[in-house]
Coordinates of C-alpha atoms in Angstrom, one line a residue:
M1 CA -13.7 -21.0 -5.4
S2 CA -10.9 -19.7 -3.1
L3 CA -11.1 -16.5 -0.3
Y4 CA -8.7 -15.2 -2.2
S5 CA -9.9 -15.5 -5.7
E6 CA -13.6 -13.9 -4.4
F7 CA -10.8 -11.2 -3.3
L8 CA -9.7 -10.9 -6.9
A9 CA -13.7 -10.9 -8.4
D10 CA -14.7 -8.2 -5.5
A11 CA -11.2 -6.1 -6.8
K12 CA -12.6 -6.5 -10.3
E13 CA -15.7 -5.7 -9.9
M14 CA -14.6 -2.1 -7.3
V15 CA -12.6 -1.3 -10.7
A16 CA -15.7 -1.7 -13.1
D17 CA -18.0 0.6 -10.8
F18 CA -15.1 3.4 -10.0
G19 CA -12.0 3.1 -12.0
V20 CA -10.1 5.2 -14.0
A21 CA -7.7 4.3 -17.3
G22 CA -4.7 3.7 -16.8
S23 CA -1.4 2.4 -19.1
C24 CA 2.0 1.6 -18.8
N25 CA 4.9 0.9 -21.8
S26 CA 4.1 3.6 -23.4
G27 CA 0.6 3.1 -23.4
A28 CA 1.2 -0.9 -24.8
I29 CA -0.6 -2.4 -21.4
T30 CA -3.7 -0.7 -20.8
F31 CA -5.6 -1.3 -17.5
S32 CA -8.4 0.1 -15.5
C33 CA -7.1 1.0 -12.0
L34 CA -8.0 3.4 -8.5
I35 CA -6.4 6.8 -8.0
S36 CA -6.8 8.5 -5.3
D37 CA -7.4 12.2 -4.0
P38 CA -4.0 13.8 -4.0
A39 CA -1.8 14.2 -1.0
V40 CA 0.3 17.5 -0.5
Q41 CA 3.4 17.2 1.5
T42 CA 6.3 19.4 2.0
V43 CA 9.9 17.6 1.1
L44 CA 13.4 18.5 1.9
E45 CA 15.5 18.5 -1.1
A46 CA 18.4 20.5 -2.1
G47 CA 18.0 24.3 -2.7
G48 CA 15.2 24.2 -0.1
Y49 CA 11.9 23.0 0.4
C50 CA 9.5 21.6 -2.0
E51 CA 5.5 20.4 -2.0
R52 CA 5.1 17.0 -4.0
T53 CA 1.7 15.8 -4.6
Q54 CA 1.3 11.7 -4.4
Y55 CA -1.1 9.4 -5.3
S56 CA -2.1 6.2 -4.4
V57 CA -3.0 4.0 -7.5
R58 CA -4.5 0.7 -7.1
L59 CA -4.5 -2.2 -9.7
P60 CA -6.6 -5.6 -9.4
A61 CA -3.2 -8.8 -9.5
V62 CA -4.4 -9.9 -12.7
T63 CA -2.3 -12.6 -14.7
A64 CA -4.2 -12.5 -18.1
S65 CA -6.5 -9.7 -19.3
W66 CA -9.7 -9.5 -18.0
S67 CA -12.5 -7.5 -20.1
Q68 CA -15.2 -5.8 -17.4
P69 CA -19.2 -6.9 -17.6
D70 CA -19.6 -3.7 -20.1
G71 CA -17.3 -5.1 -22.3
S72 CA -14.4 -2.6 -22.1
I73 CA -10.5 -3.8 -21.0
G74 CA -10.2 -4.0 -17.6
A75 CA -6.7 -5.2 -18.7
S76 CA -4.9 -6.1 -21.5
A77 CA -2.1 -8.5 -20.1
A78 CA -1.3 -9.8 -17.0
L79 CA 0.0 -7.3 -14.4
L80 CA 0.7 -10.4 -12.6
S81 CA 4.2 -12.4 -13.8
G82 CA 5.9 -15.2 -12.3
G83 CA 4.2 -13.7 -8.7
A84 CA 5.4 -10.2 -8.5
P85 CA 4.4 -7.4 -10.2
I86 CA 5.3 -7.4 -14.0
A87 CA 8.8 -4.9 -15.0
S88 CA 6.7 -2.2 -16.3
L89 CA 5.3 -1.2 -13.1
A90 CA 8.2 -1.3 -11.8
Q91 CA 10.2 1.6 -9.5
G92 CA 10.8 5.1 -11.0
K93 CA 8.4 3.9 -14.3
K94 CA 6.0 6.1 -15.6
I95 CA 2.0 5.0 -15.8
V96 CA -0.9 7.2 -17.4
A97 CA -3.6 7.1 -14.9
G98 CA -6.6 9.1 -14.4
G99 CA -5.1 11.3 -16.9
K100 CA -2.5 11.8 -15.2
T101 CA 1.6 11.2 -16.0
V102 CA 2.8 10.3 -13.0
R103 CA 6.0 8.4 -11.8
I104 CA 6.3 5.0 -9.7
T105 CA 8.1 5.9 -6.2
T106 CA 6.7 2.6 -4.5
Q107 CA 4.9 -0.5 -5.9
T108 CA 3.7 -2.6 -2.6
Y109 CA 2.6 -6.1 -3.7
K110 CA 1.9 -9.2 -1.2
P111 CA 1.4 -13.0 -2.7
G112 CA -2.4 -14.2 -3.1
S113 CA -3.1 -10.7 -2.8
A114 CA -5.9 -9.4 -5.1
W115 CA -4.4 -6.0 -5.4
I116 CA -0.9 -4.5 -7.0
T117 CA -0.5 -1.2 -4.7
L118 CA 1.6 1.7 -6.2
V119 CA 2.4 5.0 -4.4
V120 CA 3.2 7.4 -7.5
I121 CA 4.4 11.9 -7.9
D122 CA 3.6 13.8 -10.7
D123 CA 6.0 13.4 -13.3
N124 CA 7.1 16.9 -13.6
Q125 CA 8.8 16.6 -9.8

């Protein structure tokens, strides 16, 4: 077993223990993920300053569907395709994580990493 495959196995265990339900592509793809506590920041937009609530969402970088040890779905489909996150996890797309509908502002994936990291904001912002 390579070091990177051990990292992925550990990521799946963390999601199984502490993860929340998530989905993308209007619910066609479901997954378990980790979501951070909200971070509220003030941003300057047209018309003045506004508050923006931001979260960090982490998903195991899997190339196939997988199930958690309790039998629940870890991911209903691959989240990586051709070494890159799927199009449904692209910047500007909407996902549901932990019951919140959010919009992706930043996507980070380093080839070989066990995680896809998304920075998201509340969809109503």
